[in-house]
Coordinates of C-alpha atoms in Angstrom, one line a residue:
Chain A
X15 CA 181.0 7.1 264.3
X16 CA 179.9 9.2 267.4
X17 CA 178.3 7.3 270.0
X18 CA 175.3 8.4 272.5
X19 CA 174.6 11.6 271.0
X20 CA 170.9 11.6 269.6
X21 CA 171.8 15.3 268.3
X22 CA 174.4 16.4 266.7
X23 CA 174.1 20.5 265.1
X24 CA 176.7 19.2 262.3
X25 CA 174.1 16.9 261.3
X26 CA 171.3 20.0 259.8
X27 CA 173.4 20.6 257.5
X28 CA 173.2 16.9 255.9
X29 CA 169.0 17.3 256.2
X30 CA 169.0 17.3 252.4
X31 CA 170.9 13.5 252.0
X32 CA 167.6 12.0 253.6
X33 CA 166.9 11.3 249.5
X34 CA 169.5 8.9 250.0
X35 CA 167.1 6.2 251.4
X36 CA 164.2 7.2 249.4
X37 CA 164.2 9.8 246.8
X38 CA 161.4 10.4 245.2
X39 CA 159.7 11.3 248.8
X40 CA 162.4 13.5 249.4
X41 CA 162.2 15.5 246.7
X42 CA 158.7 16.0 247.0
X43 CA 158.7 17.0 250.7
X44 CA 161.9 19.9 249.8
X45 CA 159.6 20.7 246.9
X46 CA 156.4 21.2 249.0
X47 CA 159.1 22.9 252.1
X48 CA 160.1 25.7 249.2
X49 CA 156.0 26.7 248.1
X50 CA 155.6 26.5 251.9
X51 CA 157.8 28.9 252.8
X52 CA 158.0 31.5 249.5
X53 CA 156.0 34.6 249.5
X54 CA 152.4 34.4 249.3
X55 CA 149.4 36.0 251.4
X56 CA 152.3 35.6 254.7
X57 CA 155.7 37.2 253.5
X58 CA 158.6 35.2 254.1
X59 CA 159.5 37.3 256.9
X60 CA 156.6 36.4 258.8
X61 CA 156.8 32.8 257.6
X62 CA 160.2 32.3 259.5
X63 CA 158.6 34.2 262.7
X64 CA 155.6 31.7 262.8
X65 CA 158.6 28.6 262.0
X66 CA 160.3 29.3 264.7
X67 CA 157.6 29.6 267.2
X68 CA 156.8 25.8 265.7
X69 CA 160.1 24.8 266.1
X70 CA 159.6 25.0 270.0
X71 CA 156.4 23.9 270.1
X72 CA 158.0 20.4 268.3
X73 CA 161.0 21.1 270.0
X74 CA 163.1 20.4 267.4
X75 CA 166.7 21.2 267.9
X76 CA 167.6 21.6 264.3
X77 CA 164.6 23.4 263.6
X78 CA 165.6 26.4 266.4
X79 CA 168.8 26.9 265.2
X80 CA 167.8 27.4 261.7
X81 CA 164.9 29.8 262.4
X82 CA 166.9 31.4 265.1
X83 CA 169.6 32.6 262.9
X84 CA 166.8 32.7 260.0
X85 CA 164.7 35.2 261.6
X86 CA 167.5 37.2 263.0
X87 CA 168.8 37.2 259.6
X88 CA 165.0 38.6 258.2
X89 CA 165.1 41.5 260.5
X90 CA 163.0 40.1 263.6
X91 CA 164.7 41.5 267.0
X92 CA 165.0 39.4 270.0
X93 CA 162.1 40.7 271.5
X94 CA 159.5 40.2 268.8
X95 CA 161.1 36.0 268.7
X96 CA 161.0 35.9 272.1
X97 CA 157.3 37.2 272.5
X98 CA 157.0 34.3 269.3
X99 CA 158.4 31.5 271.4
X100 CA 155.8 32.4 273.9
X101 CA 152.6 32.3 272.1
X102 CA 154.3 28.7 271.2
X103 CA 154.6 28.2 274.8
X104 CA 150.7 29.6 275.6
X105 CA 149.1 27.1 273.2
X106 CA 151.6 24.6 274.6
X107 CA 150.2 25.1 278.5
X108 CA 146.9 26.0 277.0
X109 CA 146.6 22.5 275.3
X110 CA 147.4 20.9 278.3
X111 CA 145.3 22.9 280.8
X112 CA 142.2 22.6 278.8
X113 CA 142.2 19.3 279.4
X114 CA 141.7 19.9 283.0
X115 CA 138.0 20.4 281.7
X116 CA 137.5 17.2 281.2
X117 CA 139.3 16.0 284.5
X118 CA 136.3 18.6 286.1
X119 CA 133.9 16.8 284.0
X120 CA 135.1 12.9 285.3
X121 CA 135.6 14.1 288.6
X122 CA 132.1 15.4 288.6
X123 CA 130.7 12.5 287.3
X124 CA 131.6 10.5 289.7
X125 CA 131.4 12.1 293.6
X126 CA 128.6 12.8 295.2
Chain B
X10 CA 179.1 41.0 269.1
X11 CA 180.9 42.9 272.3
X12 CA 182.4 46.0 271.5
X13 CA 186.1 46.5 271.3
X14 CA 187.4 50.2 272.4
X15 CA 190.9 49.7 270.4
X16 CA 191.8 49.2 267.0
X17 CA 193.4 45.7 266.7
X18 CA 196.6 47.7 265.6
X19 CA 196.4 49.0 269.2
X20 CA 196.0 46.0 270.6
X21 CA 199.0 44.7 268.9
X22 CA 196.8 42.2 267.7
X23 CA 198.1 39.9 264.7
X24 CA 195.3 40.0 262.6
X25 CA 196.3 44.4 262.3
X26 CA 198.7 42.4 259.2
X27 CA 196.9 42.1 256.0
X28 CA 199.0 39.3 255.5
X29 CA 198.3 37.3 258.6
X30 CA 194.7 37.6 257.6
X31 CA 195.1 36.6 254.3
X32 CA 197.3 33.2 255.5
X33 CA 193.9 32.8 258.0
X34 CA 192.0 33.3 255.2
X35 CA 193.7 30.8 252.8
X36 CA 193.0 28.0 254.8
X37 CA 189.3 28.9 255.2
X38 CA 186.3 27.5 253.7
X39 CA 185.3 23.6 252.4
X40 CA 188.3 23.1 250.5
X41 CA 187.6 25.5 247.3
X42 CA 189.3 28.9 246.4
X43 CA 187.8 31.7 245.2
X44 CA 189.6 31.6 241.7
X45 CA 188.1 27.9 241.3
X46 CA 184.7 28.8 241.8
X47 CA 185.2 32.1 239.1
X48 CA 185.9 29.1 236.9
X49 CA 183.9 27.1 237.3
X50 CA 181.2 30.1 235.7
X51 CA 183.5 31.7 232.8
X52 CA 184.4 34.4 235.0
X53 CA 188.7 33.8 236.0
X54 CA 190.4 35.6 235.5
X55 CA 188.1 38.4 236.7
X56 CA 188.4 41.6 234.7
X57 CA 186.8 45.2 234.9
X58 CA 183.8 45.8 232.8
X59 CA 185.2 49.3 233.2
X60 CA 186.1 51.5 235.9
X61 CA 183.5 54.3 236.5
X62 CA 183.7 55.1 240.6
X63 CA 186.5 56.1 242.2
X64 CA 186.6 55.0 245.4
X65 CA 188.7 57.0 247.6
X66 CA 189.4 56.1 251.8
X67 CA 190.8 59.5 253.2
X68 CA 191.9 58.3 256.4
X69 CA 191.7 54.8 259.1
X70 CA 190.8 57.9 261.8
X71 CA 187.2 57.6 263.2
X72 CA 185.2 58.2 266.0
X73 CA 183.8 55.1 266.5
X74 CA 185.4 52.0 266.8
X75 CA 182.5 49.7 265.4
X76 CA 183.3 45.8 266.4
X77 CA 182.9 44.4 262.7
X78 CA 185.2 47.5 261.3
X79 CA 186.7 46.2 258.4
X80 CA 188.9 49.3 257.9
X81 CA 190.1 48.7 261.6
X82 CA 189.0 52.3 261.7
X83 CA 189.2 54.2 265.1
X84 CA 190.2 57.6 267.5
X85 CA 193.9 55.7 268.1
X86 CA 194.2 55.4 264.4
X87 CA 196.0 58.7 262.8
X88 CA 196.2 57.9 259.0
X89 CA 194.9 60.3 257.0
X90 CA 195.1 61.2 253.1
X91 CA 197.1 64.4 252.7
X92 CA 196.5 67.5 250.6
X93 CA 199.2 66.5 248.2
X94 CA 197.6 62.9 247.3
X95 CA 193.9 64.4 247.2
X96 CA 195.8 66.5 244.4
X97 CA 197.1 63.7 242.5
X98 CA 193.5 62.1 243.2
X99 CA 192.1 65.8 241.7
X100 CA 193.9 65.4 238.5
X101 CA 192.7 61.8 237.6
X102 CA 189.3 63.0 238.2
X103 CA 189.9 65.2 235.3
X104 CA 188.7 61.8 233.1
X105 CA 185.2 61.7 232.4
X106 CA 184.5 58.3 232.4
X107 CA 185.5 58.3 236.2
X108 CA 181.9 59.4 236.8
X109 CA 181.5 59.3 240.9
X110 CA 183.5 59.7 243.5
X111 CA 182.8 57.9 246.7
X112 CA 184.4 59.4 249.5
X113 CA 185.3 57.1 252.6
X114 CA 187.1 56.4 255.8
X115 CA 186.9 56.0 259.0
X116 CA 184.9 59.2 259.4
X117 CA 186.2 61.1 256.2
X118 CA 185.2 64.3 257.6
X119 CA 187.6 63.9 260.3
X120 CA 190.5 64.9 257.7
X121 CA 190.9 68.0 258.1
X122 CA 191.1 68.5 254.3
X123 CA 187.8 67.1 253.7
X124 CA 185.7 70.5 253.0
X125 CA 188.3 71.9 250.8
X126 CA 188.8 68.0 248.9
X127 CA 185.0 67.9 248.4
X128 CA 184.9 71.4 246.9
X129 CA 187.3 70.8 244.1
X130 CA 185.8 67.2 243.1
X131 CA 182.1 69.5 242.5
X132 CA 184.1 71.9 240.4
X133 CA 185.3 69.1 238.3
X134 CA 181.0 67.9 237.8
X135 CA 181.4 64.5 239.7
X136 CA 178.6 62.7 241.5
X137 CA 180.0 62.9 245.1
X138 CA 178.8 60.1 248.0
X139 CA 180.2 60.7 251.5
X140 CA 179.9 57.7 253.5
X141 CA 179.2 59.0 256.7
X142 CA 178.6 57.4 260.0
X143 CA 175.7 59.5 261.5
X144 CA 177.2 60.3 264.8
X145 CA 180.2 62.4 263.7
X146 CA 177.3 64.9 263.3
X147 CA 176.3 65.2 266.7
X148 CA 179.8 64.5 267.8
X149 CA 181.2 68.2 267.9
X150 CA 179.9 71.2 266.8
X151 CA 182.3 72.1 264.2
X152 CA 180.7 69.3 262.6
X153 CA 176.9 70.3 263.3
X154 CA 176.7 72.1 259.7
X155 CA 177.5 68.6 257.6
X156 CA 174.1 68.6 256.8
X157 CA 174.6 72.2 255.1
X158 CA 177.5 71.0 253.7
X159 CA 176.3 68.2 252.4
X160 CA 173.5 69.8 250.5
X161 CA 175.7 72.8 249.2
X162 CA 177.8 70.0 247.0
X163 CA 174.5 67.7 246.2
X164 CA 176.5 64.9 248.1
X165 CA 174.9 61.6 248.3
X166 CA 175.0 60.5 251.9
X167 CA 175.2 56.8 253.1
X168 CA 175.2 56.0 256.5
X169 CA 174.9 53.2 258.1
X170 CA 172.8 51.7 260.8
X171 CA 172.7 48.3 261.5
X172 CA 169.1 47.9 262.9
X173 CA 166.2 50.0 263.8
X174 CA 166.9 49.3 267.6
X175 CA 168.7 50.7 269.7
X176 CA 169.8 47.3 271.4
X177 CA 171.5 46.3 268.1
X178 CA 172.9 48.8 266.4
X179 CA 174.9 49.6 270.0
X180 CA 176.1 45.8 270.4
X181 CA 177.9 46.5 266.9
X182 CA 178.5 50.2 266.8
X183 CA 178.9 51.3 270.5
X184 CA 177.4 52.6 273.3
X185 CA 174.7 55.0 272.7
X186 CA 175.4 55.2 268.8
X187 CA 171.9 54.8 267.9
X188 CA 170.6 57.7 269.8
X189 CA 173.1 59.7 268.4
X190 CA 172.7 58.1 265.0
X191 CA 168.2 59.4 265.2
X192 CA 169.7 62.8 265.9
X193 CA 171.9 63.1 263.3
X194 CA 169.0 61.7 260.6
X195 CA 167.0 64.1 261.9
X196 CA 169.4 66.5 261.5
X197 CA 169.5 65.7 257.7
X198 CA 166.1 64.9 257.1
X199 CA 165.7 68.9 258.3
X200 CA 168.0 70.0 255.8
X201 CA 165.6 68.0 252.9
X202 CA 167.8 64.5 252.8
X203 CA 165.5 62.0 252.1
X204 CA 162.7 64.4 251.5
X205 CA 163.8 66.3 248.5
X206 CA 164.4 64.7 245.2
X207 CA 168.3 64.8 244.6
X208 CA 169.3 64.8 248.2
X209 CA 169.6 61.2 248.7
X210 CA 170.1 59.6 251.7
X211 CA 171.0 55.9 251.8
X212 CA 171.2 53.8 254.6
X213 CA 173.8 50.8 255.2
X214 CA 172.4 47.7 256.9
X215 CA 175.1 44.9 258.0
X216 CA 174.1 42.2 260.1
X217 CA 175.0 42.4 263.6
X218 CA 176.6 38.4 264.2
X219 CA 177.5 35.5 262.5
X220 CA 174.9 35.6 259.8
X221 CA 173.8 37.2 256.3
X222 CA 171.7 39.4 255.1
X223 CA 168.1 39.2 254.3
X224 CA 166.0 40.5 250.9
X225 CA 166.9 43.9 250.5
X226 CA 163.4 44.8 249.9
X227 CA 162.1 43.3 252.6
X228 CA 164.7 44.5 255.1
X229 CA 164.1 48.3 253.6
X230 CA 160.4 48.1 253.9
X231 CA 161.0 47.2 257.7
X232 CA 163.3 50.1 258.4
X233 CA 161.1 52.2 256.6
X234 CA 158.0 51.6 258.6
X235 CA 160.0 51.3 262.3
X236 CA 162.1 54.4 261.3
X237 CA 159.0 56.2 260.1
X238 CA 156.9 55.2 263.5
X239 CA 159.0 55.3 266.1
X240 CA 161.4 58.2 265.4
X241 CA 159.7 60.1 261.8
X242 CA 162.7 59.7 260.1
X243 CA 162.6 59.3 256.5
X244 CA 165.0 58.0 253.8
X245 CA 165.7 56.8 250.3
X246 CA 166.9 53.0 250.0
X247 CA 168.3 50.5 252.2
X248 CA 171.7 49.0 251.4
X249 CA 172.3 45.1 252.4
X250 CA 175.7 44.8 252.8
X251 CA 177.2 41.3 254.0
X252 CA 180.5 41.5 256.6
X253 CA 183.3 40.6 254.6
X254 CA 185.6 38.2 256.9
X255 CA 188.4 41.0 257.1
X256 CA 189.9 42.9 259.6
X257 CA 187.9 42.9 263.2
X258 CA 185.2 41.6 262.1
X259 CA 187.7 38.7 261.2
X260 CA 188.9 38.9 265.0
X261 CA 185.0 38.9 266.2
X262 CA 184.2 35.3 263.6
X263 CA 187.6 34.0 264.9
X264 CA 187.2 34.9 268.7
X265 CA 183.2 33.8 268.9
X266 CA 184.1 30.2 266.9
X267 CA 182.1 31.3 263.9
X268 CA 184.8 31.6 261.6
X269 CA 184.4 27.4 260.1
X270 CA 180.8 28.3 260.1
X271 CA 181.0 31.1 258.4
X272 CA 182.9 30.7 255.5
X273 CA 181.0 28.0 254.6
X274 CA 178.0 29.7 254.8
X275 CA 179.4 32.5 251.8
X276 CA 180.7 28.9 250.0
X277 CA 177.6 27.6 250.0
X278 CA 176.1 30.5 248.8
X279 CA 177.9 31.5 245.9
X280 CA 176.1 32.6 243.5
X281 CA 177.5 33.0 239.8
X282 CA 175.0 35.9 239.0
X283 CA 176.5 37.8 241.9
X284 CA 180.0 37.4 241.1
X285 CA 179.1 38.5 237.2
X286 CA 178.1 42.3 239.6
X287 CA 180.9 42.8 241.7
X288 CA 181.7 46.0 242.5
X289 CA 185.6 45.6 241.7
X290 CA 184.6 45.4 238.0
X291 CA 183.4 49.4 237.8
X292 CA 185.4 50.8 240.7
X293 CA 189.2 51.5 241.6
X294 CA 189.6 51.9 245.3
X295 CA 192.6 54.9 246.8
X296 CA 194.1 54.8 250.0
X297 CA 194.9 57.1 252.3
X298 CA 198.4 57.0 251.2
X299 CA 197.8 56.9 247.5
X300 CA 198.0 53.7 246.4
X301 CA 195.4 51.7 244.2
X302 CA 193.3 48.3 245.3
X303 CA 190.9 46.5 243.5
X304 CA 188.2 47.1 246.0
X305 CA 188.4 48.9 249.9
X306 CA 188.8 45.2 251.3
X307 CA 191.7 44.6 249.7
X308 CA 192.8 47.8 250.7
X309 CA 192.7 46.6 253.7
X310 CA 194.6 43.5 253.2
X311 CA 196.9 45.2 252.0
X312 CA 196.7 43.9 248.4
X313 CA 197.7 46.7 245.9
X314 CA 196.1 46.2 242.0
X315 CA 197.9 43.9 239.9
X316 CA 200.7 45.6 237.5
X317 CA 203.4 48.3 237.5
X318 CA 201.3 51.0 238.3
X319 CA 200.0 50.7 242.0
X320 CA 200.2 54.3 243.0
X321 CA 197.5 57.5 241.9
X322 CA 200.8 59.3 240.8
X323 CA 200.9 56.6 238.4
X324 CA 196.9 56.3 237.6
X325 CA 196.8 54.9 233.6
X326 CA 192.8 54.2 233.5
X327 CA 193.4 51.8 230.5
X328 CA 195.7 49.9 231.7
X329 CA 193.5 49.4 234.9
X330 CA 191.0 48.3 233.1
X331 CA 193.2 45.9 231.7
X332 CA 194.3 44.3 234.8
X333 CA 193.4 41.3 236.1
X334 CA 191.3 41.7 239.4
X335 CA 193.2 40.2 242.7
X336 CA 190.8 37.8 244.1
X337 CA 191.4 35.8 248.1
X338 CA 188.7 34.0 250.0
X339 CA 187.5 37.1 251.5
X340 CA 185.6 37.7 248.0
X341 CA 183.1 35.0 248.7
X342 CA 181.5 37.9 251.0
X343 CA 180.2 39.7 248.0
X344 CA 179.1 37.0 245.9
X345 CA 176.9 34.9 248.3
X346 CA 173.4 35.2 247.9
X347 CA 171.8 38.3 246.1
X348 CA 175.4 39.9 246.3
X349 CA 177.1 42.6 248.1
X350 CA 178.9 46.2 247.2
X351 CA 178.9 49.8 248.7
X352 CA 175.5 49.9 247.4
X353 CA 174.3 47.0 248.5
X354 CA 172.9 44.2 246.7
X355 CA 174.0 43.4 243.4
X356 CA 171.4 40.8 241.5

């Protein structure tokens, strides 16, 4: 067994044996994963677009290299996931910096 | 994926042997051949449903040297078909069940014969497709008048471009390919292809990397609308064709360490449905030299039909559709997802 790697790219392709230590849950989540991502009012094109932008956000190394080669493969160039992987990034900082208004408020609150 | 200025045969390269690729090929994949898998669905040994396009490659020469070229197709490669084969190929076509001839290469317009070969094949009432590559268009102006040409003998044309960028289709085709590639649609949307009913014009879309094909539809709808907006060019359907792990496109999986990933990517994506349409079960494929291959990738391997007769001189349609299809690891490239032929996909 490999030792002191938390991630390892070989492992994605064993996501589906999770079932192993629980089934039933399993199958339901790779159920509810399939509706999620057929077509529907968002095409499946723009489905993978707005997964990989996610997959940044939770920074999930599995996640990226799925939707990276998934969204390549749907027709999406490098600029349009690039632009994707910043509006990830914007709500990212944006999440953050907004809280500044409530280090404004505190600060206010207190001084003179 | 870089692009390559030589032909692997230039290069001296080993995988310029059909049979070095095929030993590379054998040990590919997670442990199952080809033939097992046929099994496994009722479909080994794989036979013709009957052969009804005749598939003929008049020559490796070419102007481009695209860096997934399966044909290993380029300006240092000088094979062409001569006259005297495109005769023999003339006097099969005389059967009526062999319905279209599809006319590739390299760049089958660089044969010098190609006019004159396309000609007699409309005399004889076929359903002619040139499989052009755009740029040989723009490339010289004894060639400017293809469009003409084209529309004189009701030829289907399929060309094909990779992506609707620039960026893209360059990375896989060459330097400035896609600019030349607008010019030359244009060219042929002026002379009515992809405007007037009966002068089709299909286009070929093959991924640029490591990686398959999306929905067909959904692809064509995309390079119908960025074609359309950014450049007004106009065309009929979009082809999805998936890299087939032969020749340099072989040499580009190997070279970049996506060859393990690869292949199992097709494995896993077998699908039966796809491998019931293959495109070797309707269509016999010529060489330049005359002789007969299940399919233009094997042609390329270098794996002539099963049986005594392997040469046009020898063409017996009932016996080819007899034979038992030759089948390698390379085939899991047209059975993996929704399928993949010369005209795209296949469920």
């Amino acid at each position: 067994m490999e030792k002191n790697h938390y991630y390892n790219a070989a492992d994605l392709k064993k996501f589906p044996s999770v079932g192993e230590f629980g089934k039933d849950l399993a199958d339901k989540f790779f159920a509810y994963y399939s509706a999620v991502f057929a077509e529907g009012a968002l095409t499946a094109r723009e489905k993978s677009l707005v997964a990989l932008a996610v997959s940044h956000a939770v920074q999930c190394p599995y996640c990226i290299d799925a939707y990276a080669t998934d969204a390549t493969e749907k027709g999406w160039s490098e600029q349009q996931m690039m632009e994707a992987v910043h509006v990830a990034v914007s709500i990212r900082g944006g999440a953050s910096l907004v809280h500044s208004v409530q280090m404004m408020n505190k600060v206010k609150e207190i001084s003179m | 994926m870089a692009q390559l200025t030589k032909s692997l045969k230039a290069r001296n390269s080993d995988l310029a042997s059909g049979a070095h690729q095929l030993e590379v090929l054998e040990h590919a994949g997670p442990g199952i051949s080809f033939a097992e898998k046929l099994q496994g669905c009722g479909l080994f040994p794989l036979k013709p449903t009957g052969i009804t396009i005749f598939q003929v490659n008049i020559g490796r020469m070419c102007n481009q040297t695209c860096a997934h070229c399966h044909v290993d197709a380029g300006p240092d490669r000088t094979e062409i078909m001569t006259r005297e084969t495109m005769m023999q190929c003339l006097a099969v076509l005389k059967d009526p069940s062999l319905e279209t001839v599809d006319i590739t290469g390299g760049a089958p317009e660089m044969n010098p014969d190609f006019r004159w070969f396309v000609g007699e094949i409309k005399k004889l009432n076929k359903h002619i497709i040139v499989r052009c590559n755009l740029t040989i268009i723009v490339s010289n102006k004894k060639y400017h008048d293809l469009p003409e040409f084209y529309k004189a003998h009701n030829v289907e044309v399929i060309s094909s471009l990779p992506f609707y960028d620039a960026d893209r289709t360059d990375r896989q085709r060459g330097e400035g390919v896609f600019k030349s590639s607008i010019e030359a649609l244009r060219l042929l949307n002026d002379a009515g292809y992809g405007k007037d009913p009966g002068l089709l014009l299909n286009l070929v879309y093959n991924p640029s990397g490591a990686f398959l094909p999306a929905s067909q539809v959904e692809l064509e709808r995309q390079f119908k609308k960025e074609l359309k907006n950014q450049h007004d060019i106009v065309f009929n359907n979009l082809y999805c064709i998936t890299n087939m792990p032969v020749s340099r496109y072989l040499d580009f999986l190997i070279r970049t360490g996506n060859f393990e990933n690869y292949m199992d990517k097709l494995v896993v994506a077998f699908n039966p449905s796809a491998a019931a349409g293959v495109m070797c079960r309707n269509t016999i494929s010529v060489g330049w030299n005359g002789f007969l291959y299940d399919c233009d990738f094997n042609q390329m391997l270098d794996l002539t039909v099963h049986g005594a007769q392997t040469h046009i001189a020898d063409f017996n349609i009932s016996a080819l559709n007899q034979r038992d299809i030759r089948l390698g690891q390379h085939c899991f490239g047209c059975t993996a997802g929704a399928g993949s032929s010369c005209g795209g996909s296949t469920v």
